[in-house]
Amino acid sequence: MDIRTLCLGVLTLGDATGYEIKKMFEDGMFSHFYEASFGSIYPALNRLTEEGLVECTQQAQEKRPDKKIYSLTSTGRSVFAAEITIPPGRDKLRSEFLVNVIFSEFLAPNQLRQVLDERIRFHHQQLDEMNKKADTCGANPARQFTLGYGLALHKAAAEYLTQNRDLLEDTSDTSNEAAE
Amino acid sequence: MDIRTLCLGVLTLGDATGYEIKKMFEDGMFSHFYEASFGSIYPALNRLTEEGLVECTQQAQEKRPDKKIYSLTSTGRSVFAAEITIPPGRDKLRSEFLVNVIFSEFLAPNQLRQVLDERIRFHHQQLDEMNKKADTCGANPARQFTLGYGLALHKAAAEYLTQNRDLLEDTSDTSNEAAE
DNA sequence: GGTTGCATGTAAATGGTTACATGATTGT
DNA sequence: ACAATCATGTAACCATTTACATGCAACC
C-alpha cells in the first residue's frame, strides 16, 4: 500500500488540500501508524489527477499559493474500494529502540537509562495525546477502535518497560562483578 | 540506521555468512522488528569489506558457491559502538491492518471478520513462536527483555482485538437500521 | 517430481526522503 | 527578531525490494 492509495483513502473522508493531508500524517488519524512527506504527497496527488481518480478545484488566495482542494471522483472511490479489499500485508516495523536494547551492552549505563527514560516518557506522551483525541472523534467507531488499540499498546509497552528495565540495567551494573 | 549497521551489529555476536545474517532477519532475533533481503545484505557486506569494517574468509565448498564467513574488524567494532550510541529515532511503522480498520466501512462484514480473525491468529502465532524461543535464549538478558517485550505487546494486541472487535463489527451490522 | 534449504550475487525498478525554492502572516 | 503556520512544488538522492541468474542436495 503506497501513499497514492492512502491519499485516496483520506479523500473518502472529505475534500482536502495536500497540506491538510500531510497534517493527517503528522498529527491526525494516521500519525500513529504511517508517515508521509510533502515530497511524496504532492506528486501522488498530481498523478491521481492525471489518472482521473481525483479532481482539483483551485481556490485563489491573495498572498499564498493557490489552494488546491482535491476531491475523489467516482472512479477514484471505486479504485480505493477495490484496493482496500486486498488482504493487508504484514506490519512493517523498524525499531531503532529495540536495536539499542538488543545491543545494550554497548551502551554506558547512563546512556541506557536515558534511552529507557525517553522511551517510557514517549509512551506516556502518546497516551496523553490519544486520550485527548478520544473525546474529539465522537461517534466514529473505527477511529475509537484504532485509538483504543493505540492506547492499549502504548500502555502495555510503558508498563513492560517500567517493570522490566532492571533486567537490562542490573546486568550492566553487575557486569564488573560478573566479569571477575 | 541502515542494513549496513545492522550487519555490523549481527557480527558483534559472532562470525556469520550473508545467508546466516538473512536468517536472523527471517526467523532470528531481528525478525520481529526489522526486515532485510539478500539484495540489501550482500551489497552491504561487500561495501563493509571494502571499507575495512569487516573481513571475509572464503571457505571452498564442493558443489555450492564458496561460503564467505564475515567477521568484524576492530575498526568495524568501534564504528558500530559509535553508531549505537546515537539516540534511537522513532519507530517506523506502516500498518496496512490499521488502514483496513480505519476504512473498515468499505469492507463487507465477512471480509472484516476475516481480517480480524487472521490478525488475532497472527498475534497468537507470534506468542507461540516467542514462547518457544524464550527457552533457547538462556542467560542473555537483552534477548529475554526483547522477547518479553514482544510477548507483552502481542498479548495486549490480541486481547484488545478480541475484546473490542464488536465495536467495529456491530456497526456494519446495524448500518442498515441506522441508515433507515 | 517438486519444494525447501543451502549459497552467492546483480540490475532494474520502487518508493520514498531531504533539501531547496518562494513568501506572506501570525504568534512569542 | 524568530519561529511556526500556511501553501505548493521539484530534483537529487537514498535505501531497499523484486526478479533474475546459477545449481546441487536432501527431503517428501
CSV table of C-alpha atoms (C1' of nucleotides) in Angstrom, one decimal:
chain,number,residue,atom,x,y,z
A,1,MET,CA,0.0,0.0,0.0
A,2,ASP,CA,1.5,3.3,-1.1
A,3,ILE,CA,0.9,6.9,-0.4
A,4,ARG,CA,-1.2,7.2,-3.5
A,5,THR,CA,-3.8,4.8,-2.1
A,6,LEU,CA,-3.6,6.5,1.3
A,7,CYS,CA,-4.4,9.8,-0.3
A,8,LEU,CA,-7.5,8.3,-1.9
A,9,GLY,CA,-8.4,7.0,1.5
A,10,VAL,CA,-8.1,10.4,3.2
A,11,LEU,CA,-10.2,11.9,0.4
A,12,THR,CA,-13.1,9.4,1.1
A,13,LEU,CA,-13.4,11.3,4.4
A,14,GLY,CA,-13.9,14.6,2.7
A,15,ASP,CA,-12.1,17.1,0.3
A,16,ALA,CA,-8.7,18.2,1.3
A,17,THR,CA,-5.6,20.0,0.2
A,18,GLY,CA,-2.2,18.4,0.0
A,19,TYR,CA,-1.2,20.4,3.0
A,20,GLU,CA,-4.1,19.1,5.0
A,21,ILE,CA,-3.4,15.5,4.0
A,22,LYS,CA,0.2,16.0,5.3
A,23,LYS,CA,-1.3,17.1,8.6
A,24,MET,CA,-3.2,13.9,8.9
A,25,PHE,CA,0.1,12.0,8.8
A,26,GLU,CA,1.7,14.4,11.2
A,27,ASP,CA,-0.9,14.9,13.9
A,28,GLY,CA,-4.1,13.3,12.6
A,29,MET,CA,-5.6,9.9,12.3
A,30,PHE,CA,-2.6,8.3,10.5
A,31,SER,CA,0.1,9.8,12.6
A,32,HIS,CA,0.4,6.7,14.8
A,33,PHE,CA,1.0,4.2,12.0
A,34,TYR,CA,2.1,5.8,8.8
A,35,GLU,CA,4.3,8.6,7.7
A,36,ALA,CA,4.4,10.7,4.6
A,37,SER,CA,6.3,13.8,3.4
A,38,PHE,CA,5.3,16.6,1.1
A,39,GLY,CA,7.7,15.2,-1.4
A,40,SER,CA,5.5,12.1,-1.7
A,41,ILE,CA,2.1,13.6,-1.3
A,42,TYR,CA,2.1,16.4,-3.9
A,43,PRO,CA,3.4,14.2,-6.7
A,44,ALA,CA,0.9,11.5,-5.7
A,45,LEU,CA,-2.0,14.0,-6.0
A,46,ASN,CA,-0.8,15.2,-9.3
A,47,ARG,CA,-0.6,11.7,-10.6
A,48,LEU,CA,-4.0,10.8,-9.2
A,49,THR,CA,-5.4,13.9,-11.0
A,50,GLU,CA,-3.8,12.9,-14.3
A,51,GLU,CA,-5.4,9.5,-13.9
A,52,GLY,CA,-8.8,10.9,-13.2
A,53,LEU,CA,-9.0,9.4,-9.7
A,54,VAL,CA,-9.3,12.8,-8.0
A,55,GLU,CA,-10.3,16.3,-9.1
A,56,CYS,CA,-8.8,19.5,-8.1
A,57,THR,CA,-10.6,22.9,-7.8
A,58,GLN,CA,-8.2,25.7,-7.4
A,59,GLN,CA,-9.0,28.4,-4.9
A,60,ALA,CA,-7.2,31.7,-5.4
A,61,GLN,CA,-5.6,33.2,-2.3
A,62,GLU,CA,-4.1,36.7,-2.0
A,63,LYS,CA,-0.6,36.2,-0.8
A,64,ARG,CA,-0.2,32.5,-0.8
A,65,PRO,CA,-0.1,29.9,-3.5
A,66,ASP,CA,-3.5,28.9,-4.8
A,67,LYS,CA,-5.1,26.4,-2.5
A,68,LYS,CA,-5.8,23.2,-4.4
A,69,ILE,CA,-8.7,21.4,-3.0
A,70,TYR,CA,-8.8,17.8,-4.1
A,71,SER,CA,-11.9,15.6,-4.2
A,72,LEU,CA,-12.4,12.0,-5.1
A,73,THR,CA,-14.0,11.1,-8.4
A,74,SER,CA,-16.4,8.1,-8.6
A,75,THR,CA,-13.6,6.3,-10.4
A,76,GLY,CA,-11.3,7.1,-7.5
A,77,ARG,CA,-13.7,5.9,-5.0
A,78,SER,CA,-14.2,2.6,-6.6
A,79,VAL,CA,-10.4,2.2,-7.2
A,80,PHE,CA,-9.9,2.8,-3.5
A,81,ALA,CA,-12.8,0.4,-2.6
A,82,ALA,CA,-11.1,-2.3,-4.7
A,83,GLU,CA,-7.6,-1.6,-3.2
A,84,ILE,CA,-8.8,-1.8,0.4
A,85,THR,CA,-10.3,-5.3,-0.1
A,86,ILE,CA,-6.8,-6.6,-0.7
A,87,PRO,CA,-5.8,-8.6,2.4
A,88,PRO,CA,-3.5,-6.4,4.5
A,89,GLY,CA,0.2,-7.3,4.3
A,90,ARG,CA,2.3,-7.6,7.5
A,91,ASP,CA,3.0,-4.6,9.5
A,92,LYS,CA,6.4,-3.1,8.6
A,93,LEU,CA,8.3,-2.0,11.6
A,94,ARG,CA,11.8,-0.7,12.1
A,95,SER,CA,12.6,0.0,15.7
A,96,GLU,CA,15.9,1.6,16.4
A,97,PHE,CA,14.9,1.5,20.1
A,98,LEU,CA,14.8,-2.3,20.0
A,99,VAL,CA,18.1,-2.4,18.2
A,100,ASN,CA,19.5,-0.3,21.0
A,101,VAL,CA,18.1,-2.7,23.5
A,102,ILE,CA,19.5,-5.8,21.8
A,103,PHE,CA,22.9,-4.2,21.8
A,104,SER,CA,22.6,-2.5,25.1
A,105,GLU,CA,25.9,-4.0,26.3
A,106,PHE,CA,27.5,-1.4,24.0
A,107,LEU,CA,25.8,1.4,25.9
A,108,ALA,CA,27.1,3.1,29.1
A,109,PRO,CA,24.7,2.6,32.0
A,110,ASN,CA,23.6,6.2,32.0
A,111,GLN,CA,23.0,6.2,28.2
A,112,LEU,CA,20.9,3.1,28.5
A,113,ARG,CA,19.0,4.7,31.4
A,114,GLN,CA,18.4,7.8,29.2
A,115,VAL,CA,17.2,5.7,26.3
A,116,LEU,CA,14.7,3.8,28.5
A,117,ASP,CA,13.6,7.0,30.3
A,118,GLU,CA,12.9,8.7,27.0
A,119,ARG,CA,11.1,5.8,25.6
A,120,ILE,CA,8.8,5.5,28.6
A,121,ARG,CA,8.2,9.2,28.5
A,122,PHE,CA,7.3,8.9,24.8
A,123,HIS,CA,4.7,6.2,25.5
A,124,HIS,CA,3.2,8.3,28.2
A,125,GLN,CA,3.1,11.3,25.9
A,126,GLN,CA,1.3,9.2,23.3
A,127,LEU,CA,-1.2,8.0,25.8
A,128,ASP,CA,-1.9,11.7,26.8
A,129,GLU,CA,-2.3,12.7,23.1
A,130,MET,CA,-4.6,9.8,22.4
A,131,ASN,CA,-6.7,10.4,25.5
A,132,LYS,CA,-7.2,14.0,24.3
A,133,LYS,CA,-8.2,12.8,20.8
A,134,ALA,CA,-10.6,10.2,22.2
A,135,ASP,CA,-13.1,13.0,23.0
A,136,THR,CA,-12.8,14.6,19.6
A,137,CYS,CA,-13.5,11.5,17.5
A,138,GLY,CA,-17.1,11.2,18.7
A,139,ALA,CA,-19.3,8.6,17.2
A,140,ASN,CA,-16.9,7.1,14.7
A,141,PRO,CA,-16.3,3.5,15.8
A,142,ALA,CA,-13.3,2.9,13.5
A,143,ARG,CA,-11.5,5.9,15.0
A,144,GLN,CA,-12.5,4.9,18.5
A,145,PHE,CA,-11.2,1.4,17.8
A,146,THR,CA,-7.8,2.5,16.4
A,147,LEU,CA,-7.4,5.0,19.3
A,148,GLY,CA,-8.2,2.3,21.8
A,149,TYR,CA,-5.8,0.0,20.1
A,150,GLY,CA,-3.1,2.6,20.3
A,151,LEU,CA,-3.9,3.2,24.0
A,152,ALA,CA,-3.8,-0.5,24.8
A,153,LEU,CA,-0.4,-1.0,23.1
A,154,HIS,CA,1.3,2.1,24.5
A,155,LYS,CA,0.1,1.3,27.9
A,156,ALA,CA,1.4,-2.3,27.6
A,157,ALA,CA,4.7,-1.0,26.4
A,158,ALA,CA,5.1,1.6,29.1
A,159,GLU,CA,4.2,-1.0,31.7
A,160,TYR,CA,6.6,-3.6,30.4
A,161,LEU,CA,9.5,-1.2,30.2
A,162,THR,CA,8.9,0.2,33.6
A,163,GLN,CA,8.5,-3.2,35.2
A,164,ASN,CA,11.4,-5.0,33.4
A,165,ARG,CA,14.0,-2.4,32.7
A,166,ASP,CA,16.1,-3.7,35.6
A,167,LEU,CA,16.6,-6.9,33.6
A,168,LEU,CA,18.7,-4.8,31.3
A,169,GLU,CA,20.1,-2.3,33.8
A,170,ASP,CA,21.1,-4.7,36.6
A,171,THR,CA,23.3,-6.6,34.2
A,172,SER,CA,25.3,-3.6,33.2
A,173,ASP,CA,25.8,-2.8,36.9
A,174,THR,CA,26.9,-6.3,37.8
A,175,SER,CA,29.0,-6.8,34.7
A,176,ASN,CA,32.1,-5.7,36.6
A,177,GLU,CA,31.5,-8.4,39.2
A,178,ALA,CA,30.3,-11.0,36.7
A,179,ALA,CA,33.4,-10.5,34.6
A,180,GLU,CA,35.5,-11.3,37.6
B,1,MET,CA,20.0,3.1,11.0
B,2,ASP,CA,20.6,1.1,7.8
B,3,ILE,CA,21.3,-2.5,7.0
B,4,ARG,CA,25.0,-1.8,6.9
B,5,THR,CA,25.0,-1.0,10.6
B,6,LEU,CA,22.7,-3.9,11.4
B,7,CYS,CA,25.1,-6.3,9.7
B,8,LEU,CA,27.9,-4.9,11.9
B,9,GLY,CA,25.7,-5.5,14.9
B,10,VAL,CA,25.0,-9.1,14.0
B,11,LEU,CA,28.7,-9.7,13.5
B,12,THR,CA,29.4,-8.5,17.1
B,13,LEU,CA,27.6,-11.6,18.1
B,14,GLY,CA,29.9,-13.9,16.1
B,15,ASP,CA,31.1,-14.5,12.6
B,16,ALA,CA,28.4,-15.3,10.0
B,17,THR,CA,27.8,-15.6,6.3
B,18,GLY,CA,25.4,-13.4,4.4
B,19,TYR,CA,23.0,-16.2,4.3
B,20,GLU,CA,23.0,-16.6,8.0
B,21,ILE,CA,22.5,-12.9,8.6
B,22,LYS,CA,19.5,-13.1,6.3
B,23,LYS,CA,18.1,-15.9,8.5
B,24,MET,CA,18.4,-13.6,11.6
B,25,PHE,CA,16.0,-11.2,9.9
B,26,GLU,CA,13.7,-14.0,8.8
B,27,ASP,CA,13.4,-16.2,11.9
B,28,GLY,CA,16.0,-15.0,14.3
B,29,MET,CA,16.4,-12.2,16.8
B,30,PHE,CA,15.6,-9.4,14.4
B,31,SER,CA,12.6,-11.0,12.7
B,32,HIS,CA,10.1,-9.2,15.0
B,33,PHE,CA,11.3,-5.6,14.3
B,34,TYR,CA,13.4,-5.4,11.2
B,35,GLU,CA,13.4,-6.9,7.7
B,36,ALA,CA,16.1,-7.3,5.1
B,37,SER,CA,16.5,-9.1,1.8
B,38,PHE,CA,19.5,-10.6,0.1
B,39,GLY,CA,19.6,-7.7,-2.2
B,40,SER,CA,20.5,-5.4,0.6
B,41,ILE,CA,22.6,-7.7,2.7
B,42,TYR,CA,25.1,-8.9,0.2
B,43,PRO,CA,25.9,-5.5,-1.2
B,44,ALA,CA,26.2,-4.2,2.4
B,45,LEU,CA,28.7,-6.8,3.3
B,46,ASN,CA,30.8,-6.1,0.1
B,47,ARG,CA,30.8,-2.4,0.9
B,48,LEU,CA,31.8,-3.1,4.5
B,49,THR,CA,34.6,-5.3,3.3
B,50,GLU,CA,35.9,-2.5,1.0
B,51,GLU,CA,35.8,-0.1,3.9
B,52,GLY,CA,37.7,-2.5,6.2
B,53,LEU,CA,35.0,-2.8,8.7
B,54,VAL,CA,34.6,-6.5,8.2
B,55,GLU,CA,36.9,-9.2,6.9
B,56,CYS,CA,35.9,-12.2,4.8
B,57,THR,CA,37.5,-15.6,4.8
B,58,GLN,CA,36.4,-17.7,1.9
B,59,GLN,CA,35.6,-21.3,2.6
B,60,ALA,CA,35.5,-23.6,-0.5
B,61,GLN,CA,32.6,-25.9,-0.9
B,62,GLU,CA,32.2,-28.7,-3.3
B,63,LYS,CA,29.0,-28.1,-5.1
B,64,ARG,CA,27.9,-24.8,-3.8
B,65,PRO,CA,29.3,-21.2,-4.1
B,66,ASP,CA,32.1,-20.6,-1.7
B,67,LYS,CA,30.9,-19.8,1.8
B,68,LYS,CA,32.0,-16.3,2.8
B,69,ILE,CA,32.4,-16.0,6.5
B,70,TYR,CA,32.5,-12.5,7.6
B,71,SER,CA,34.0,-11.2,10.9
B,72,LEU,CA,34.2,-7.8,12.4
B,73,THR,CA,37.5,-5.9,12.4
B,74,SER,CA,38.4,-3.8,15.3
B,75,THR,CA,37.6,-0.7,13.2
B,76,GLY,CA,34.2,-2.2,12.5
B,77,ARG,CA,33.6,-2.9,16.1
B,78,SER,CA,34.4,0.7,17.1
B,79,VAL,CA,32.3,2.1,14.2
B,80,PHE,CA,29.4,0.1,15.4
B,81,ALA,CA,30.0,1.1,19.0
B,82,ALA,CA,29.8,4.7,17.9
B,83,GLU,CA,26.8,4.2,15.8
B,84,ILE,CA,24.8,2.5,18.5
B,85,THR,CA,25.3,5.4,20.9
B,86,ILE,CA,23.3,7.7,18.6
B,87,PRO,CA,19.9,8.2,20.3
B,88,PRO,CA,17.4,5.9,18.6
B,89,GLY,CA,15.0,7.6,16.1
B,90,ARG,CA,11.2,7.0,16.3
B,91,ASP,CA,9.9,3.6,15.4
B,92,LYS,CA,8.8,3.4,11.8
B,93,LEU,CA,5.6,1.6,11.3
B,94,ARG,CA,3.4,1.0,8.4
B,95,SER,CA,0.4,-1.0,9.3
B,96,GLU,CA,-1.9,-2.0,6.4
B,97,PHE,CA,-4.0,-3.7,9.0
B,98,LEU,CA,-4.8,-0.4,10.8
B,99,VAL,CA,-5.5,1.2,7.4
B,100,ASN,CA,-8.1,-1.6,6.8
B,101,VAL,CA,-9.6,-0.9,10.2
B,102,ILE,CA,-9.8,2.8,9.7
B,103,PHE,CA,-11.6,2.2,6.4
B,104,SER,CA,-13.5,-0.8,7.5
B,105,GLU,CA,-16.8,0.6,6.3
B,106,PHE,CA,-15.5,-0.2,2.8
B,107,LEU,CA,-15.2,-3.9,3.8
B,108,ALA,CA,-18.0,-6.4,3.6
B,109,PRO,CA,-18.8,-7.8,7.1
B,110,ASN,CA,-17.3,-11.2,6.2
B,111,GLN,CA,-14.2,-9.6,4.9
B,112,LEU,CA,-13.7,-7.6,8.0
B,113,ARG,CA,-14.3,-10.7,10.1
B,114,GLN,CA,-11.6,-12.5,8.1
B,115,VAL,CA,-9.1,-9.6,8.5
B,116,LEU,CA,-9.7,-9.6,12.3
B,117,ASP,CA,-9.6,-13.4,12.7
B,118,GLU,CA,-6.4,-13.5,10.7
B,119,ARG,CA,-4.8,-10.7,12.8
B,120,ILE,CA,-5.7,-12.4,16.1
B,121,ARG,CA,-4.4,-15.7,14.8
B,122,PHE,CA,-1.2,-13.9,13.8
B,123,HIS,CA,-0.7,-12.5,17.3
B,124,HIS,CA,-1.3,-15.9,18.8
B,125,GLN,CA,1.2,-17.5,16.4
B,126,GLN,CA,3.8,-14.9,17.3
B,127,LEU,CA,3.1,-15.6,21.0
B,128,ASP,CA,3.7,-19.3,20.4
B,129,GLU,CA,6.9,-18.7,18.5
B,130,MET,CA,8.3,-16.3,21.1
B,131,ASN,CA,7.4,-18.7,23.9
B,132,LYS,CA,9.4,-21.4,22.2
B,133,LYS,CA,12.3,-19.0,21.7
B,134,ALA,CA,12.2,-17.9,25.3
B,135,ASP,CA,13.8,-21.2,26.3
B,136,THR,CA,16.5,-21.1,23.7
B,137,CYS,CA,17.9,-17.7,24.6
B,138,GLY,CA,19.1,-18.7,28.0
B,139,ALA,CA,21.0,-16.2,30.1
B,140,ASN,CA,21.1,-13.3,27.7
B,141,PRO,CA,19.1,-10.6,29.4
B,142,ALA,CA,18.8,-8.3,26.3
B,143,ARG,CA,17.2,-11.1,24.4
B,144,GLN,CA,15.0,-12.1,27.3
B,145,PHE,CA,13.9,-8.5,27.5
B,146,THR,CA,13.1,-8.1,23.8
B,147,LEU,CA,11.3,-11.3,23.8
B,148,GLY,CA,9.3,-10.3,26.9
B,149,TYR,CA,8.5,-7.0,25.2
B,150,GLY,CA,7.2,-8.8,22.1
B,151,LEU,CA,5.2,-11.1,24.3
B,152,ALA,CA,3.6,-8.2,26.2
B,153,LEU,CA,2.7,-6.3,23.1
B,154,HIS,CA,1.3,-9.3,21.1
B,155,LYS,CA,-0.7,-10.3,24.1
B,156,ALA,CA,-2.1,-6.8,24.6
B,157,ALA,CA,-2.9,-6.6,20.9
B,158,ALA,CA,-4.6,-10.0,20.8
B,159,GLU,CA,-6.7,-9.1,23.9
B,160,TYR,CA,-7.7,-5.7,22.6
B,161,LEU,CA,-8.8,-7.1,19.3
B,162,THR,CA,-10.7,-10.0,20.8
B,163,GLN,CA,-12.5,-7.8,23.3
B,164,ASN,CA,-13.3,-4.8,21.1
B,165,ARG,CA,-13.9,-6.2,17.6
B,166,ASP,CA,-17.6,-5.8,18.1
B,167,LEU,CA,-17.1,-2.1,18.2
B,168,LEU,CA,-16.2,-2.4,14.5
B,169,GLU,CA,-18.4,-5.3,13.6
B,170,ASP,CA,-21.6,-4.3,15.3
B,171,THR,CA,-21.7,-1.1,13.3
B,172,SER,CA,-21.6,-2.8,10.0
B,173,ASP,CA,-24.5,-4.9,11.1
B,174,THR,CA,-26.6,-2.1,12.3
B,175,SER,CA,-25.7,0.3,9.5
B,176,ASN,CA,-28.8,-0.9,7.6
B,177,GLU,CA,-31.0,0.1,10.5
B,178,ALA,CA,-29.1,3.3,11.2
B,179,ALA,CA,-29.4,4.4,7.6
B,180,GLU,CA,-33.2,4.0,7.8
C,1,DG,C1',9.0,-34.9,-9.4
C,2,DG,C1',8.5,-30.7,-6.7
C,3,DT,C1',9.7,-27.9,-2.9
C,4,DT,C1',12.9,-26.4,0.5
C,5,DG,C1',17.5,-25.4,2.0
C,6,DC,C1',22.0,-24.0,1.0
C,7,DA,C1',24.8,-20.2,-1.1
C,8,DT,C1',26.1,-16.1,-3.8
C,9,DG,C1',25.3,-12.2,-6.4
C,10,DT,C1',23.4,-8.2,-9.8
C,11,DA,C1',20.3,-4.9,-12.2
C,12,DA,C1',16.2,-2.6,-12.6
C,13,DA,C1',12.5,-0.7,-10.5
C,14,DT,C1',10.3,1.1,-6.5
C,15,DG,C1',9.0,4.3,-3.3
C,16,DG,C1',10.3,7.1,-0.7
C,17,DT,C1',13.0,11.3,2.0
C,18,DT,C1',15.7,15.6,2.2
C,19,DA,C1',16.7,19.8,0.8
C,20,DC,C1',15.8,23.5,-1.8
C,21,DA,C1',12.8,27.4,-3.7
C,22,DT,C1',9.2,31.1,-2.6
C,23,DG,C1',6.8,34.1,0.5
C,24,DA,C1',3.2,36.4,3.4
C,25,DT,C1',1.1,36.1,8.2
C,26,DT,C1',0.6,35.4,12.9
C,27,DG,C1',2.2,34.4,17.2
C,28,DT,C1',6.1,34.7,21.1
D,1,DA,C1',13.6,39.3,15.8
D,2,DC,C1',12.4,34.5,15.2
D,3,DA,C1',9.8,30.6,14.7
D,4,DA,C1',5.7,28.5,13.2
D,5,DT,C1',1.8,28.1,10.1
D,6,DC,C1',0.0,28.2,5.7
D,7,DA,C1',0.8,26.6,0.8
D,8,DT,C1',2.9,24.5,-3.3
D,9,DG,C1',6.2,22.2,-5.8
D,10,DT,C1',10.8,19.9,-7.8
D,11,DA,C1',15.2,17.5,-8.1
D,12,DA,C1',18.7,14.9,-6.3
D,13,DC,C1',19.5,11.4,-3.6
D,14,DC,C1',18.7,7.2,-0.8
D,15,DA,C1',17.8,2.5,0.7
D,16,DT,C1',15.6,-1.2,-0.3
D,17,DT,C1',12.8,-4.7,-2.7
D,18,DT,C1',11.9,-7.7,-6.6
D,19,DA,C1',13.2,-10.5,-10.0
D,20,DC,C1',16.6,-12.8,-12.2
D,21,DA,C1',20.7,-16.0,-12.7
D,22,DT,C1',23.0,-20.4,-11.1
D,23,DG,C1',22.9,-25.0,-9.2
D,24,DC,C1',23.4,-29.1,-6.1
D,25,DA,C1',21.4,-31.9,-2.1
D,26,DA,C1',18.0,-33.6,0.7
D,27,DC,C1',13.5,-34.5,1.8
D,28,DC,C1',8.7,-35.7,0.9
